[in-house]
Coordinates of C-alpha atoms in Angstrom, one line a residue:
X10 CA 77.9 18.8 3.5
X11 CA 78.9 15.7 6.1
X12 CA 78.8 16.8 9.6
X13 CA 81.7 16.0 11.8
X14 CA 81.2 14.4 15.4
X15 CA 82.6 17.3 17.1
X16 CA 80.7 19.7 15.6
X17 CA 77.5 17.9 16.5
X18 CA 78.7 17.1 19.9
X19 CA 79.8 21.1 20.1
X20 CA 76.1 21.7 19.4
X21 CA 74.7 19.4 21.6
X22 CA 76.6 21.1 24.5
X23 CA 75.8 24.5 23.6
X24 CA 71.7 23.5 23.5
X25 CA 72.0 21.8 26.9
X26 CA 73.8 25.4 27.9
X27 CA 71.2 27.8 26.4
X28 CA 68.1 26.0 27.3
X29 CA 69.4 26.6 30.7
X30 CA 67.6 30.3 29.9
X31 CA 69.4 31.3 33.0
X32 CA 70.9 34.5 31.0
X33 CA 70.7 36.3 27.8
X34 CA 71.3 33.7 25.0
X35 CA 73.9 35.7 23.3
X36 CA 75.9 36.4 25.9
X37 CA 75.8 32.4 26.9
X38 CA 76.7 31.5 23.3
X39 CA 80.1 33.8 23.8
X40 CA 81.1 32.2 27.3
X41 CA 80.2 29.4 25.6
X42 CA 82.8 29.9 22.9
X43 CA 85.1 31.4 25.5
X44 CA 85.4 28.1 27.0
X45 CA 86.2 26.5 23.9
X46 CA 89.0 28.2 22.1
X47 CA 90.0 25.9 20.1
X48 CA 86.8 25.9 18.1
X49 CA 87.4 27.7 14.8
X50 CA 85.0 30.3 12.9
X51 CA 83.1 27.7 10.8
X52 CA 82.0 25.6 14.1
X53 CA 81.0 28.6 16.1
X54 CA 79.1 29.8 13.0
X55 CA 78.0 26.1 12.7
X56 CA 76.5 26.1 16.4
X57 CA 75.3 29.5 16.7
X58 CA 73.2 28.9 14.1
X59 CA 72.2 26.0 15.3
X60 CA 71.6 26.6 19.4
X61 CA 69.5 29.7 17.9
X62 CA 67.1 27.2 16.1
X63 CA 66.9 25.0 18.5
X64 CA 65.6 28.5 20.7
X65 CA 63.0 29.2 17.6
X66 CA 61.5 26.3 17.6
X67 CA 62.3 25.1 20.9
X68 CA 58.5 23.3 22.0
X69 CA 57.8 22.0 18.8
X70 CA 61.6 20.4 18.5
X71 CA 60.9 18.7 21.7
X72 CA 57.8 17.9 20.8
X73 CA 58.9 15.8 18.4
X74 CA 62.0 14.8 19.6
X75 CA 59.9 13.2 22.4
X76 CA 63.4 14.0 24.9
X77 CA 65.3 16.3 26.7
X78 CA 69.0 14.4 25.4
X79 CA 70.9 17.7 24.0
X80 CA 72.9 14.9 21.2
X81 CA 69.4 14.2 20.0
X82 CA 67.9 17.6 20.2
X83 CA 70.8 18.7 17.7
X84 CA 70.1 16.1 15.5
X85 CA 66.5 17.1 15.3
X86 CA 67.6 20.8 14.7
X87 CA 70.3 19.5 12.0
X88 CA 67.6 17.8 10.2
X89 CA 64.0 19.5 10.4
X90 CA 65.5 23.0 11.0
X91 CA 68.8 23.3 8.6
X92 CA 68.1 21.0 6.3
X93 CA 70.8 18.2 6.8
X94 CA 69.7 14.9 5.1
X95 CA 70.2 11.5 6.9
X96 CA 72.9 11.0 4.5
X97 CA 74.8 13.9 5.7
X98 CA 74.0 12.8 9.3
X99 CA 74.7 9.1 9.0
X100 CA 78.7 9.2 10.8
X101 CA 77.0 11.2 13.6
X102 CA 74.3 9.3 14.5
X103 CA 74.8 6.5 17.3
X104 CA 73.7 2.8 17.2
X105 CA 71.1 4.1 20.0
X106 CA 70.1 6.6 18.0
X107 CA 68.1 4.6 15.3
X108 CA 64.8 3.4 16.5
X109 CA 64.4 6.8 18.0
X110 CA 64.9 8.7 14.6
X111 CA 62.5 6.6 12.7
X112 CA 59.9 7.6 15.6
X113 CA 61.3 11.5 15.4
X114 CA 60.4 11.2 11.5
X115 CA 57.0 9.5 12.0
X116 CA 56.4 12.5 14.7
X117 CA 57.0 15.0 12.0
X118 CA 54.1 14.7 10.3
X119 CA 51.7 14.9 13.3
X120 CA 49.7 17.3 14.4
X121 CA 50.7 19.9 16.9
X122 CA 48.2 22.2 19.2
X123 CA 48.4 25.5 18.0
X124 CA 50.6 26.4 20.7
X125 CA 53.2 24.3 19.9
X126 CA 53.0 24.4 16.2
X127 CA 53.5 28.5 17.0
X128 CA 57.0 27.5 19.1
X129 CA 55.2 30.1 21.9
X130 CA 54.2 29.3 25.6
X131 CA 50.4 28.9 26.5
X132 CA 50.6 32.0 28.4
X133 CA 52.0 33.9 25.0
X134 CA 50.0 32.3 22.6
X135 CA 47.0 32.9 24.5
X136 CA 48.0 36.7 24.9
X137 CA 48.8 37.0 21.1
X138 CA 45.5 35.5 19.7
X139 CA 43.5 37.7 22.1
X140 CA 45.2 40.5 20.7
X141 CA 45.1 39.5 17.1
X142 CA 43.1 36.6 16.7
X143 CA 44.4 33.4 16.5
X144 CA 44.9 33.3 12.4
X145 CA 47.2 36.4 12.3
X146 CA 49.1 35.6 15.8
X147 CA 49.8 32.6 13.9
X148 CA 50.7 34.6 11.0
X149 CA 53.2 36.3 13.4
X150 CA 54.8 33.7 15.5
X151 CA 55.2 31.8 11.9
X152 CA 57.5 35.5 11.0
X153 CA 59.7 35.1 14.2
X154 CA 60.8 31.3 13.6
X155 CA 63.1 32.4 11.0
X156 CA 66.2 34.4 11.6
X157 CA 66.2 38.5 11.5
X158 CA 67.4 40.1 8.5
X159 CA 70.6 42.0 8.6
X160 CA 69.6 45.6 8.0
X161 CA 72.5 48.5 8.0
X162 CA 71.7 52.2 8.0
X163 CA 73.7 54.6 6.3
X164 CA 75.6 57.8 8.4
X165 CA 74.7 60.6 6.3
X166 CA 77.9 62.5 7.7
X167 CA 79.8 60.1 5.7
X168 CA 78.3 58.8 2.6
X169 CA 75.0 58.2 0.8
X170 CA 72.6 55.0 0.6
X171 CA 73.5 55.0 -3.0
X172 CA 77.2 55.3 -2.4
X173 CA 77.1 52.3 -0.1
X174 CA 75.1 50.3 -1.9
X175 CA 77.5 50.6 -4.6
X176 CA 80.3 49.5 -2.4
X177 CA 78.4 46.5 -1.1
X178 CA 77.7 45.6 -4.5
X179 CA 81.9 45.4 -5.6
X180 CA 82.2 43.4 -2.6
X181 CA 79.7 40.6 -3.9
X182 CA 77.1 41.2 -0.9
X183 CA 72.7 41.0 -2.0
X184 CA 72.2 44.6 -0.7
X185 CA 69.0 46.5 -1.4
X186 CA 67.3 49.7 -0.4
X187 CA 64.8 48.7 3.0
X188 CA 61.3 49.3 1.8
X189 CA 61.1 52.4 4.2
X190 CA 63.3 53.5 6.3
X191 CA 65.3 56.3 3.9
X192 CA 69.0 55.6 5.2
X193 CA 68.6 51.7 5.5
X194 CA 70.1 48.9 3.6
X195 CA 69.1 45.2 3.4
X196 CA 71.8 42.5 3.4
X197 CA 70.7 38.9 2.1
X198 CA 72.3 35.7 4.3
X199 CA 74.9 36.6 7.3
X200 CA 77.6 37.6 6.1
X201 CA 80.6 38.7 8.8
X202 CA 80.8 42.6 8.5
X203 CA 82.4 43.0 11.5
X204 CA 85.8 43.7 9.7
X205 CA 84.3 45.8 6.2
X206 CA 85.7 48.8 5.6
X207 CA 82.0 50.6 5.8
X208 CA 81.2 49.4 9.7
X209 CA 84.8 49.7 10.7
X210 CA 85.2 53.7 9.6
X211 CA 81.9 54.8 10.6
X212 CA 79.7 54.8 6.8
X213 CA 77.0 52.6 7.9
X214 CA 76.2 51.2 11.5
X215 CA 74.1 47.6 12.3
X216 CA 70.3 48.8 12.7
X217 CA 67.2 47.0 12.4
X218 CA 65.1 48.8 9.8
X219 CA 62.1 49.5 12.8
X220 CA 65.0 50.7 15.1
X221 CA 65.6 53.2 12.5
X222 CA 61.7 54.5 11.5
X223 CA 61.5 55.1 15.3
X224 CA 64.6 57.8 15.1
X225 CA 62.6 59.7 12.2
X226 CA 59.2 60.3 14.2
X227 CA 61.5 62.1 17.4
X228 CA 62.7 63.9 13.7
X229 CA 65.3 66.3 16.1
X230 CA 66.4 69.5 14.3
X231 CA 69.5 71.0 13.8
X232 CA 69.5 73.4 17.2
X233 CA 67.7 71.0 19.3
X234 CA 68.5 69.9 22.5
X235 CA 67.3 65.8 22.6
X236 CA 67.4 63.1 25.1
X237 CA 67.6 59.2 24.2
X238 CA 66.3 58.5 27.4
X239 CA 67.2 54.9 27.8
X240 CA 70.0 54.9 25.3
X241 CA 71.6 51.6 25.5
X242 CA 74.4 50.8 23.5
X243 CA 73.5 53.8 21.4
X244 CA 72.2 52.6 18.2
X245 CA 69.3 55.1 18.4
X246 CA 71.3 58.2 19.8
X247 CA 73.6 57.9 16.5
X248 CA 70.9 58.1 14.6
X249 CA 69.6 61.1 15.8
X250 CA 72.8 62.8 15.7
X251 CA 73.1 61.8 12.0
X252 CA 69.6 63.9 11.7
X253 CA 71.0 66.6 13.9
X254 CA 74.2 67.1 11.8
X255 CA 76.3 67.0 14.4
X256 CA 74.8 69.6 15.8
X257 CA 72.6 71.2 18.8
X258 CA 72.9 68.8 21.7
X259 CA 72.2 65.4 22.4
X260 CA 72.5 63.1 26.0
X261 CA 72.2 59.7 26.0
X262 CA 71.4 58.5 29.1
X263 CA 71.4 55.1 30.5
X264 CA 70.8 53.5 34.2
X265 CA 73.4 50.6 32.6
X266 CA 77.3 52.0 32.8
X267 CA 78.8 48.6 30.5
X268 CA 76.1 49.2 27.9
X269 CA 76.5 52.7 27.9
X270 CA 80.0 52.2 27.0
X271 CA 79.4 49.9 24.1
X272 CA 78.3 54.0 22.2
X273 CA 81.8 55.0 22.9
X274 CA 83.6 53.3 19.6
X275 CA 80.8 53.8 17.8
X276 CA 80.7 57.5 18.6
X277 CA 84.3 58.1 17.6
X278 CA 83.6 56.2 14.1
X279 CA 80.4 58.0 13.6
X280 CA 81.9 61.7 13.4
X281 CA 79.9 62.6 15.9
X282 CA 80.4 65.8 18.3
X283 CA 77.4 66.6 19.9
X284 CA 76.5 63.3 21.9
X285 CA 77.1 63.4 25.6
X286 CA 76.8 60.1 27.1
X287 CA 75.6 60.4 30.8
X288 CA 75.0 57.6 33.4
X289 CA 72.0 58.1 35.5
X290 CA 70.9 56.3 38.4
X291 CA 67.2 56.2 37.7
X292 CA 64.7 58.2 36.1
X293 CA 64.7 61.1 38.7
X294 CA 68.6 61.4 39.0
X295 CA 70.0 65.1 39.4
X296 CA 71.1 65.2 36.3
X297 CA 67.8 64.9 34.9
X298 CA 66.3 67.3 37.1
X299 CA 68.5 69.7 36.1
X300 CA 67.0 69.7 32.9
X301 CA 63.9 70.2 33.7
X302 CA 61.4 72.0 31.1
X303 CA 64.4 72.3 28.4
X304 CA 64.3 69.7 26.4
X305 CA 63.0 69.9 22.7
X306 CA 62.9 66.3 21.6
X307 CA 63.1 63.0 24.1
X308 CA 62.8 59.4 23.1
X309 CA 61.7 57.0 25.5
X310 CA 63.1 53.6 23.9
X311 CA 61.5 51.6 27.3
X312 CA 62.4 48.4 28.8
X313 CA 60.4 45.6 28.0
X314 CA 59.4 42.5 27.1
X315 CA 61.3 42.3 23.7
X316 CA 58.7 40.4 21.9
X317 CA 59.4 42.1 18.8
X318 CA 62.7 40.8 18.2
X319 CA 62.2 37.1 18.8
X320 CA 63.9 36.4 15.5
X321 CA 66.7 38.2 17.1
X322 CA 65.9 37.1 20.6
X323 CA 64.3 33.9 20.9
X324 CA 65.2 33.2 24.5
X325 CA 62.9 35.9 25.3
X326 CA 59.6 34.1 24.7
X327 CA 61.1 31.6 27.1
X328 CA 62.8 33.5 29.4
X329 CA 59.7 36.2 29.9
X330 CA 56.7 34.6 32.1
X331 CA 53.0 35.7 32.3
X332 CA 54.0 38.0 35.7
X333 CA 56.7 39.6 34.0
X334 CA 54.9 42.1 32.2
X335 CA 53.3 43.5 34.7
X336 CA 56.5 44.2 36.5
X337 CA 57.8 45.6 32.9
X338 CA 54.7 48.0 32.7
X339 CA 54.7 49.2 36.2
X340 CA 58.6 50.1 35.1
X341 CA 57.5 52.0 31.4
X342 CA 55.0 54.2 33.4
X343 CA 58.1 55.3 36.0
X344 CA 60.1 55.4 33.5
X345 CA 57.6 58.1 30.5
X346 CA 56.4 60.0 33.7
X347 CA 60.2 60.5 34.2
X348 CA 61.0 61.7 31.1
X349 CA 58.6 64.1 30.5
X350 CA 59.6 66.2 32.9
X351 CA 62.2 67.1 30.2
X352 CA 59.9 68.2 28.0
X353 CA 59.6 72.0 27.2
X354 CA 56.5 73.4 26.2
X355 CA 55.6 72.7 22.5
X356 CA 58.9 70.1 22.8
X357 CA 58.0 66.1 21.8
X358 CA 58.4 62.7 23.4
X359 CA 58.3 59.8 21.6
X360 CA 57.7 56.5 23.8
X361 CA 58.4 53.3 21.8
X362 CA 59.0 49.8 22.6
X363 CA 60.0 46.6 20.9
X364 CA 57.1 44.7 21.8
X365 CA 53.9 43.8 20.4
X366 CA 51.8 43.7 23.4
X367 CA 49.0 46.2 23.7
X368 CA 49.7 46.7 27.8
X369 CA 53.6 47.5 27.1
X370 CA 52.3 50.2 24.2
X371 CA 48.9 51.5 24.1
X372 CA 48.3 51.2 27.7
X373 CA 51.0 53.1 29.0
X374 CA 49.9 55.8 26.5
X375 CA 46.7 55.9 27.3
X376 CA 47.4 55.9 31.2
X377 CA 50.6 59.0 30.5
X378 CA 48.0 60.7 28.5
X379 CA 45.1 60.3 31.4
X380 CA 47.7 61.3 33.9
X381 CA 48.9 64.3 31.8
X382 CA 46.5 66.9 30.2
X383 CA 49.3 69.2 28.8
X384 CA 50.4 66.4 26.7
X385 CA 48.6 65.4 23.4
X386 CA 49.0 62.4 20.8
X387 CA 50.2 63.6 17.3
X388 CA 49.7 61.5 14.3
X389 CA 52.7 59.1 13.8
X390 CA 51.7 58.6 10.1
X391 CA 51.9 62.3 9.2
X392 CA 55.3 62.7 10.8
X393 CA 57.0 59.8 8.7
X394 CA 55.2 61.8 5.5
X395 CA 57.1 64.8 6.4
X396 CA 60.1 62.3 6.0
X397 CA 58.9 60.9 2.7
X398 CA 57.9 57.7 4.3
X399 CA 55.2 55.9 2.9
X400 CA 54.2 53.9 5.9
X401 CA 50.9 54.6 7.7
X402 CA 49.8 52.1 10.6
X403 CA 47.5 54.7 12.5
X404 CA 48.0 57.7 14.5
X405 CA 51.0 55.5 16.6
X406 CA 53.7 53.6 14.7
X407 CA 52.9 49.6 14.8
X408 CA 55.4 47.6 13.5
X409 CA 55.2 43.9 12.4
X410 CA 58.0 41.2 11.6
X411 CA 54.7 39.5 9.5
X412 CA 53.6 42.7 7.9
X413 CA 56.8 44.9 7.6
X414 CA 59.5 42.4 7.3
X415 CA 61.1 44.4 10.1
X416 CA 61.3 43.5 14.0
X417 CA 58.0 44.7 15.8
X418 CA 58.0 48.1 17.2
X419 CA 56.0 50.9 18.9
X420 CA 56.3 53.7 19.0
X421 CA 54.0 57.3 19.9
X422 CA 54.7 61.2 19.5
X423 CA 53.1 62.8 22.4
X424 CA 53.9 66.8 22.5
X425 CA 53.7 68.9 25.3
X426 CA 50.5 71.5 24.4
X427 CA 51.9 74.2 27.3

């Protein structure tokens, strides 16, 4: 397909935007379109895609590109990252633009340091292969170039997997069955379900198939009383609802009021009754205190770095420096002291992350655990068995986007013994 001038142009101007990394990118992508609304749903899909390459692959692109002109940057993303052929490109490109192209091509086939070639900073990549050694971080940073998958999960309240499946199927979508989680569907491409008749009354909800493995180890019952801890827009606390049948009780708190209010359509489509969405102002608020020593289940879903969702996210890996972390674990350690002063005797707190950094996951453990004789670890594996999971990674849940086609994810069960 021929690209138009305006749509490389839009590009270009969206790149320059979110390289800025001043703010989240998908929140500059929709001031970005907010500013321009005129453009129709093709060319936002058309530069979405692209500014969220261009974040991907961001060192090597420059690399490459041997320039920090946005116009040029989008034509390297048009052609090395979605595939447009200088035929297609050939109206776009400028008189100015030739010499440097044949140099961009000649680039292409050079070889890149391993940082660059892994689209990570130094700081990262350095972090990554001491963690995993460098042929397996490359392994991973190879997994989170390419877009996320679009996983759904199923509201047992309202229908089955099977049932929805079905439905996807009449309405020409690849769905599948996610390899593990038991509720989750996998969609092929990106297509726009923001309208379908299964989001829109409540039968399935937009989850990331680790997101959803993570609700199964806090495995709530029926009469519990459970706290998602850090409960964001919610996408966890529906899920544990769903396992709760609507019943027992379940808070979802949040330090963040405008996320917190993103749960409230999605409760009322869910079915839902016995979520109570609460705003607290940190992790020793009143309204925590007051709930002291009663709680059966709490999930800890901490703040930090994100690293696991760089498909998703790949502003992150820019966005994030070397001294960040240590301001996020100082945070995570507040935050699961905090929180387990919910706990009841013989109750359960998961603490889980999205990263893949040892000091955001088994360090705060290990350090909670130190701090806390009455708590003990409890074998993650074992807990996803009870669920008729067939996923083991070791006594903690370690999810990989390389390994597990999922986003990466943390996540350990840590009881209170008395």
């Amino acid at each position: 397909m021929t690209v138009r001038a305006n749509q490389v142009a839009g590009l270009a101007a969206a790149i320059e935007r979110v390289g800025c990394l001043d703010a989240p990118a998908d929140s500059v992508l929709t001031a970005f379109f907010r500013a321009h609304p005129a453009m129709g749903q093709r060319d936002r899909g058309f530069i979405a895609e692209g500014a969220y390459a261009y974040l991907r692959r961001k060192r090597s692109l420059e690399a490459l590109a041997a320039t920090a002109d946005p116009h040029k940057l989008a034509i390297s993303v048009l052609v090395r990252e979605l595939g447009y052929s200088v035929r297609e490109l050939q109206p776009v490109l400028r008189a100015t633009d030739a010499s440097w192209f044949a140099d961009f091509k000649d680039r292409a086939q050079s070889t890149l340091a391993p940082a660059i070639v892994a689209d990570l900073p130094d700081w990262l990549w350095e972090r990554l292969c001491g963690v995993f050694g460098e042929s397996e971080a490359m392994a991973l940073a190879r997994a989170v170039q390419t877009p996320a998958p679009f996983d759904l999960r199923v509201n047992p309240l309202k229908t089955a997997r099977n049932d929805a499946l079905a439905k996807l199927h009449n309405d020409h979508l690849d769905a599948t069955a996610t390899p593990f989680a038991p509720l989750g569907i996998r969609v092929a491409g990106r297509p726009s379900f923001v309208k379908h008749p299964l989001l829109a009354d409540g039968r399935v909800e937009v989850q990331d198939e680790g997101s959803q493995l993570v609700g199964h180890l806090v495995a709530p019952r029926r009469s519990d009383m459970v706290v998602d801890f850090c409960a964001g827009a919610g996408g966890k606390t529906l899920l544990l609802g769903a396992l709760m049948r609507s019943q027992g009780r379940l808070y979802a708190f949040d330090v963040n009021a405008k996320r917190l209010a993103q749960l409230t359509p999605r409760l009322a489509r869910s079915g839902l009754s016995n979520v109570h969405p609460q705003v607290i102002a940190h992790e020793h608020d009143v309204k925590v205190k007051r709930l002291a020593r009663k709680i059966d289940r709490v999930l800890v879903d901490a703040p930090c770095s994100g690293f696991g969702t760089l498909r998703r996210n790949p502003d992150l890996k820019w966005r994030h420096t070397a001294s960040d972390i240590g301001e996020l674990t100082a945070k995570q350690a507040r935050i699961i002291a905090g929180a387990a002063t919910l706990v009841k005797s013989g109750g359960r707190l998961v603490y889980a992350t999205c990263s893949v950094l040892p000091e955001e996951n088994e360090a705060i453990v290990d350090a909670f655990l130190a701090a806390h004789p009455d708590f003990v670890q409890k074998d993650a594996a074992a807990e996803l068995a009870k669920a008729e999971i067939k996923l083991d990674t070791g006594p903690s849940l370690r999810l990989l986007p390389h390994r597990h086609g999922c986003d990466g994810f943390f996540a350990a069960i840590l009881e209170r013994a008395r």
